[in-house]
Short mmCIF file of C-alpha atoms in Angstrom, two decimals:
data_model
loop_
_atom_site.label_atom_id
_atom_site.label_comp_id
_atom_site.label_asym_id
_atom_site.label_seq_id
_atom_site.Cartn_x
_atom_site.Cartn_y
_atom_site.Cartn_z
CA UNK A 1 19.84 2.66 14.12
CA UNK A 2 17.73 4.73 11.96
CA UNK A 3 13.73 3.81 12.35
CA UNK A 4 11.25 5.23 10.04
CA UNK A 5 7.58 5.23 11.35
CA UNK A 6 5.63 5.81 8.35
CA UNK A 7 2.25 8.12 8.60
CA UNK A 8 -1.07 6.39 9.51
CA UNK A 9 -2.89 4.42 6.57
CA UNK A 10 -5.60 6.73 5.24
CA UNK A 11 -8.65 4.90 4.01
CA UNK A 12 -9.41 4.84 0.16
CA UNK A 13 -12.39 6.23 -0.81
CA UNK A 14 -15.18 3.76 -1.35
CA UNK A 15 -16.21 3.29 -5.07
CA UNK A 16 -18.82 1.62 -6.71
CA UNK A 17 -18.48 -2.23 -7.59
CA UNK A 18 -19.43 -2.92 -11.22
CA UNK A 19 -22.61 -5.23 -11.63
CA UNK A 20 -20.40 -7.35 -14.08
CA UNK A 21 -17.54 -7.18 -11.88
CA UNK A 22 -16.67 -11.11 -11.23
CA UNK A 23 -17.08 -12.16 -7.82
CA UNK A 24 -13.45 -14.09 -7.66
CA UNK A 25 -10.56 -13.11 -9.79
CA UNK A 26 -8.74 -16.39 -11.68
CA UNK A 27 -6.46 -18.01 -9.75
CA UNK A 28 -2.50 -16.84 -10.29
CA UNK A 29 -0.42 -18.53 -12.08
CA UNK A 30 1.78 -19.69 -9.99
CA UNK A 31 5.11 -18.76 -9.49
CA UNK A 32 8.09 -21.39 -10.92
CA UNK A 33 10.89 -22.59 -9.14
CA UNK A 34 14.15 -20.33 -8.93
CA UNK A 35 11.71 -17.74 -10.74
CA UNK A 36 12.54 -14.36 -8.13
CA UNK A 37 15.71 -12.89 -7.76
CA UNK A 38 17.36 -13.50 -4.71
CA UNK A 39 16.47 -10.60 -2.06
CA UNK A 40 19.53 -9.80 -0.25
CA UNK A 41 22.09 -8.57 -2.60
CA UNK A 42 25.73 -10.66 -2.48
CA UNK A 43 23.49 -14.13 -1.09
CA UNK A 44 24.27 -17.08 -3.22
CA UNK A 45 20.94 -19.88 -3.29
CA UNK A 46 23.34 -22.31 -1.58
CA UNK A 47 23.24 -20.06 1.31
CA UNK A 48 18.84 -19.64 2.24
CA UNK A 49 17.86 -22.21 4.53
CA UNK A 50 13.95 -23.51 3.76
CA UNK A 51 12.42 -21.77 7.28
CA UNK A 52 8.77 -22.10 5.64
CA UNK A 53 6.81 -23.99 9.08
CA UNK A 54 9.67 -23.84 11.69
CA UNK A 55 7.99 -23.09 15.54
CA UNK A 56 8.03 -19.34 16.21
CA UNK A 57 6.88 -17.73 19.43
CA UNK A 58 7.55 -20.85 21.85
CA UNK A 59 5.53 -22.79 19.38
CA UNK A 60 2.26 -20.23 19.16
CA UNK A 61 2.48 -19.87 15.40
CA UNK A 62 4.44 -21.43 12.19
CA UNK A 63 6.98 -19.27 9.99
CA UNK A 64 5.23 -17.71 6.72
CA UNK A 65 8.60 -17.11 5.14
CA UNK A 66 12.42 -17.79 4.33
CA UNK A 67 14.61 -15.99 6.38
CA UNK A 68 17.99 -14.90 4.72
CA UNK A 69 21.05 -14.43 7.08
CA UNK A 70 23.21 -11.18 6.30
CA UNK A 71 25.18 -8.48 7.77
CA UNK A 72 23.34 -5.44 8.94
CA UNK A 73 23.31 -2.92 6.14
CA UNK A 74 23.64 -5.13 3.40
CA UNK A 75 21.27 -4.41 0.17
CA UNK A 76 17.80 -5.77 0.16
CA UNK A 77 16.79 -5.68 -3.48
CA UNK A 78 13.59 -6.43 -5.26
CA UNK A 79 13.04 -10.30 -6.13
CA UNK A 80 10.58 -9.50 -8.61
CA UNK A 81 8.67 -6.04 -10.73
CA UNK A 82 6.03 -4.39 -9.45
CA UNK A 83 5.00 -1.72 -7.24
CA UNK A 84 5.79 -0.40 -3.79
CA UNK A 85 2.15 -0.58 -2.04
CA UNK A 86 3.16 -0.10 1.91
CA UNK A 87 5.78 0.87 3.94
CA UNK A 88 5.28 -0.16 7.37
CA UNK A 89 6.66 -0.13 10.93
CA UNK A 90 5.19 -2.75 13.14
CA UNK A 91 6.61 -2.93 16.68
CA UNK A 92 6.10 -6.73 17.34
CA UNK A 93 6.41 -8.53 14.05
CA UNK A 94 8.27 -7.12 10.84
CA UNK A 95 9.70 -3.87 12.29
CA UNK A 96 10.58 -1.54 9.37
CA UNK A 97 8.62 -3.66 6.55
CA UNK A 98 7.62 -3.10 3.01
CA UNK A 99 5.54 -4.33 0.68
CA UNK A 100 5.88 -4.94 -3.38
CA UNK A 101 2.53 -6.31 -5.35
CA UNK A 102 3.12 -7.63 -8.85
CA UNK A 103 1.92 -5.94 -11.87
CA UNK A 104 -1.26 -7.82 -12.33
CA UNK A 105 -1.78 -7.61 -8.55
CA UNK A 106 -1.92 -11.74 -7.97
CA UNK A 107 1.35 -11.66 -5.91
CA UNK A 108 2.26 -9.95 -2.97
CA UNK A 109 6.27 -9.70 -2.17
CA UNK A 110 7.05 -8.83 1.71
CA UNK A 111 10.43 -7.96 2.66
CA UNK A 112 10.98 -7.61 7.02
CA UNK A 113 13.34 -6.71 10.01
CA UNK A 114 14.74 -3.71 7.53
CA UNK A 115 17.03 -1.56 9.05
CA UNK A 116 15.56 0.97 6.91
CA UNK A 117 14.53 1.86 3.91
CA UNK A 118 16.61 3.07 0.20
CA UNK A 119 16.84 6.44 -0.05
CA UNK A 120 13.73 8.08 -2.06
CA UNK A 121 11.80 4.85 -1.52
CA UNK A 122 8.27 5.75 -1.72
CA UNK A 123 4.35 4.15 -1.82
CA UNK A 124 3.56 3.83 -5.71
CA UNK A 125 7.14 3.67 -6.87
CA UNK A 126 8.01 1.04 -9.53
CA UNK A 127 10.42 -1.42 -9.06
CA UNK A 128 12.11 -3.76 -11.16
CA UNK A 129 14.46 -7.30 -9.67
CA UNK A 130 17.70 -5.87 -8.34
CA UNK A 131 16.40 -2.41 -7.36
CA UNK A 132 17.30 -0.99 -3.98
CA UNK A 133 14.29 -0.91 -1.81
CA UNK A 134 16.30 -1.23 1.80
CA UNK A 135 18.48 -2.55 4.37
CA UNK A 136 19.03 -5.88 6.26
CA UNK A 137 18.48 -5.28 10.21
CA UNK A 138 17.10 -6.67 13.01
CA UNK A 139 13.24 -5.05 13.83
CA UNK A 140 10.41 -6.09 15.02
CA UNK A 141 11.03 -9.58 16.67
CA UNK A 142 13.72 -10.48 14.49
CA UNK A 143 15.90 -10.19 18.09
CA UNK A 144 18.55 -7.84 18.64
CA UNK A 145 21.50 -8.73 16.68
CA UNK A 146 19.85 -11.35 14.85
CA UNK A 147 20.23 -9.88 11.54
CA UNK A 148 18.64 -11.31 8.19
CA UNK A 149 15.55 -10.51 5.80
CA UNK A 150 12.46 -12.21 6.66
CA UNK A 151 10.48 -12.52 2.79
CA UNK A 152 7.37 -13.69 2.37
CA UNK A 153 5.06 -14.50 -0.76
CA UNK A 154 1.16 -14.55 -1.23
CA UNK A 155 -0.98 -15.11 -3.46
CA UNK A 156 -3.60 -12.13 -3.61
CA UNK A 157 -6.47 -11.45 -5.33
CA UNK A 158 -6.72 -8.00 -6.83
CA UNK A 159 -8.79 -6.30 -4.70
CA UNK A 160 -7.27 -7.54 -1.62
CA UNK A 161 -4.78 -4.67 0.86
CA UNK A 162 -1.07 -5.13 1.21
CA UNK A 163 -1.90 -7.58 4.44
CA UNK A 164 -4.40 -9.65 3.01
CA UNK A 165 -3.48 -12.97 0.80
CA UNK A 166 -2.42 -16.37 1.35
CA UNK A 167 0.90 -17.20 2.36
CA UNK A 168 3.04 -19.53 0.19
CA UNK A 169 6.66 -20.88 0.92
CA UNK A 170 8.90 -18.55 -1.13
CA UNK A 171 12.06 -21.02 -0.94
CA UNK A 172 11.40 -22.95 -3.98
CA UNK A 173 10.95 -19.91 -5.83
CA UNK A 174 13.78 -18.35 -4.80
CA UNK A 175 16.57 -21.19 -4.86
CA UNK A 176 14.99 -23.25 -8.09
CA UNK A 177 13.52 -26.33 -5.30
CA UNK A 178 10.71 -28.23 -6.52
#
């Protein structure tokens, strides 16, 4: 298995905050029902289970996410455009991770337990539903063998990092569920 531990996050540089600059930006629209492309390339909707709230970690915290069963290897594509903002390893949660925000920088896509990553996948890169960004696997806590894309939606505002946001349940938006 092929792990890619990506260089430590640098800082930005800290900028000035305009005087007119609103303290809150608007709420997101929010995202419609069967609006995102399915993740995992070759899944049908009939196929995700609704995870959102099941028990993880013998009950010490609820599941921010649909988890979608596939083969190791198989394509994880982009559900929706915007831009590559982190790749990330992280030993006890999402193993080889990454992380797409939208254009207008409301949404926050998170795709988990990669194998690892497309080839020429990069911080900054636009991406567009149904491009290659990675690999289904089983990092992080996802349990040896126990293969399948954790991916997770939040609602960000725009000057929030790739970790920050709320978590919302990105079943109905995947599989068209009201």
């Amino acid at each position: 298995m092929v792990r890619f531990i990506p260089p430590s996050p640098v800082a930005p540089p800290a900028g000035p905050v305009a005087a007119d600059a609103p303290a809150q930006a608007p709420e997101p629209e929010p995202l419609t029902p069967g609006q995102l492309a399915i993740p995992v390339r070759g899944v049908a909707s009939a196929q995700i289970v609704d995870t959102w709230g099941q028990s993880r970690a013998n009950g010490q915290r609820a599941h921010e996410g649909t988890d979608i069963m596939a083969p190791a290897g198989t394509p994880v594509i982009a559900a929706a455009p915007g831009t590559v903002e982190k790749l990330f390893f992280s030993h006890g949660g999402g193993g080889i991770t990454l992380y797409v925000r939208s254009p207008d920088r409301l949404w926050s896509y998170y795709y988990a337990h990669l194998q690892g990553y497309a080839p020429g996948i990069a911080e900054g890169q636009a991406v567009k539903p149904g491009d290659l960004l990675g690999f289904v696997g089983d990092t992080g806590n996802a349990g040896a063998g126990n293969f399948h894309l954790h991916f997770g939606v939040a609602r960000m505002q725009p000057n929030e990092r790739w970790w920050q946001g709320q978590a919302v349940n990105p079943y109905p938006m995947l599989v068209g569920a009201r």
